[in-house]
Short mmCIF file of C-alpha atoms in Angstrom, two decimals:
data_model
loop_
_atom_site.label_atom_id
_atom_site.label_comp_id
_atom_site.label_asym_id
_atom_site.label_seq_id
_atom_site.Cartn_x
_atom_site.Cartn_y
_atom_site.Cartn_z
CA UNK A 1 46.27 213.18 38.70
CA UNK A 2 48.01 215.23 36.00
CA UNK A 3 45.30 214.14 33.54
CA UNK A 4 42.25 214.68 35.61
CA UNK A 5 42.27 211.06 36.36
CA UNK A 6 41.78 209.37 39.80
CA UNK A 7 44.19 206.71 40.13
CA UNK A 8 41.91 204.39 42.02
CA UNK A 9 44.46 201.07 42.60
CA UNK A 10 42.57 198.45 44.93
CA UNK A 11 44.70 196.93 47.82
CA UNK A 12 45.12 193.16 47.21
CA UNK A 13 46.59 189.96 48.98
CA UNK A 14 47.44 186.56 47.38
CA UNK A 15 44.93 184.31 48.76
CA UNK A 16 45.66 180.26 49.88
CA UNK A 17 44.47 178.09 47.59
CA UNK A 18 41.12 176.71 49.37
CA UNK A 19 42.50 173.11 48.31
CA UNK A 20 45.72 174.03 50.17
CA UNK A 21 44.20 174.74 53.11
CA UNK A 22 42.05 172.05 53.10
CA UNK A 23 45.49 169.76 53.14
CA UNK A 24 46.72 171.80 55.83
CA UNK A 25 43.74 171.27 57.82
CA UNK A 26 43.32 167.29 57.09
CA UNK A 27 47.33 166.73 58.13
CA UNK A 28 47.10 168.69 61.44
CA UNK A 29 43.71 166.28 62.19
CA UNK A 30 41.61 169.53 63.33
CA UNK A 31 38.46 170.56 63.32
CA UNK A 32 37.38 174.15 63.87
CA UNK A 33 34.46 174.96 65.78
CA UNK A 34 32.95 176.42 62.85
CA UNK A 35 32.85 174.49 60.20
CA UNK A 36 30.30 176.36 57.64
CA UNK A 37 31.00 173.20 54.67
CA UNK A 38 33.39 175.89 52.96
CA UNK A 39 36.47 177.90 53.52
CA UNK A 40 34.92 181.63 54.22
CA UNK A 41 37.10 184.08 52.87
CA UNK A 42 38.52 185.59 56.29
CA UNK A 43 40.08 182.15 56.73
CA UNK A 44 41.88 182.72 53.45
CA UNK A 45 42.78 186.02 54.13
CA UNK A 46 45.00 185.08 57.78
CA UNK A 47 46.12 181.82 56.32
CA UNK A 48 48.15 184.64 53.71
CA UNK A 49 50.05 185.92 56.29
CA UNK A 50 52.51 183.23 58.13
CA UNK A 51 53.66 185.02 61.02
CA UNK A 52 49.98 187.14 61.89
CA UNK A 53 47.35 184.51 60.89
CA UNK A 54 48.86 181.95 63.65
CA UNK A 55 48.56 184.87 66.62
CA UNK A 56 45.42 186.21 65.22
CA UNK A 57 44.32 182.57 65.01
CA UNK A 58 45.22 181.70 69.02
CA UNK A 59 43.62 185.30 69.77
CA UNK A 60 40.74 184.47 68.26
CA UNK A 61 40.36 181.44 69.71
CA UNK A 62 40.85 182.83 73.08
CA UNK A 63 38.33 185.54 72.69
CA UNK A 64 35.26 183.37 71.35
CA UNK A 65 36.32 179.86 73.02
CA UNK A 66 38.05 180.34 76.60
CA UNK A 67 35.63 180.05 79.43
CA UNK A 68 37.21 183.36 81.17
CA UNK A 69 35.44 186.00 80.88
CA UNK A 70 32.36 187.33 81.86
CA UNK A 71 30.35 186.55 78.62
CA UNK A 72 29.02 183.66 77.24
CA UNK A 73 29.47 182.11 73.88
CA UNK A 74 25.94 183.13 72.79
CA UNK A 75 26.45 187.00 73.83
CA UNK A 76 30.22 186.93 72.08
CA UNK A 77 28.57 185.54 68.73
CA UNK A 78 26.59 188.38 68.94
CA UNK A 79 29.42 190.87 70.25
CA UNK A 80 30.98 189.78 66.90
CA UNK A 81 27.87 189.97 64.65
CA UNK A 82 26.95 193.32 65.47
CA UNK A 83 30.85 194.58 65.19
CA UNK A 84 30.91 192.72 61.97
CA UNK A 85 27.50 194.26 60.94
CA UNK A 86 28.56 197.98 61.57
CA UNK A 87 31.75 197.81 60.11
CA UNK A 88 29.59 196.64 56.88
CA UNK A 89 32.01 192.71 57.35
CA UNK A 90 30.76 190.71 54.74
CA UNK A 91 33.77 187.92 56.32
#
């Protein structure tokens, strides 16, 4: 900041190709629960990461999915909306 400037650099990852993904996802045969008729960008951003996205992935899909718990899909889609929502997530 020698020059009165604010070096402002913006954190950035490599994202998948969505068409990459889309291969991935047609040779494994899956189907995720959601499927929204596009790749969101959250998707993108674990499928970066090769050794987090998988465990993130099987967490997820533990949290939202397993029928442990005491709460029911409907109240942990809305767990995650209003999280999402007051973090300002646009993912």
């Amino acid at each position: 900041m020698a020059d009165g400037k604010i070096d402002t650099n913006e954190a950035w990852v490599d994202l998948t190709h969505v068409g990459d993904l889309y291969s991935v996802m047609r040779s494994a045969n899956t189907r995720h629960p959601y499927d929204f008729g596009f790749m969101p960008a959250m998707a993108r951003l674990i499928a970066a990461h090769g050794r987090i996205g998988p465990a993130f992935s099987a967490l997820f899909a533990q949290i939202m999915f397993s029928p442990d718990g005491k709460l029911t899909r409907h109240e942990r889609e809305m767990v995650a909306a209003v999280a999402a929502s007051a973090q300002d997530c646009f993912y």
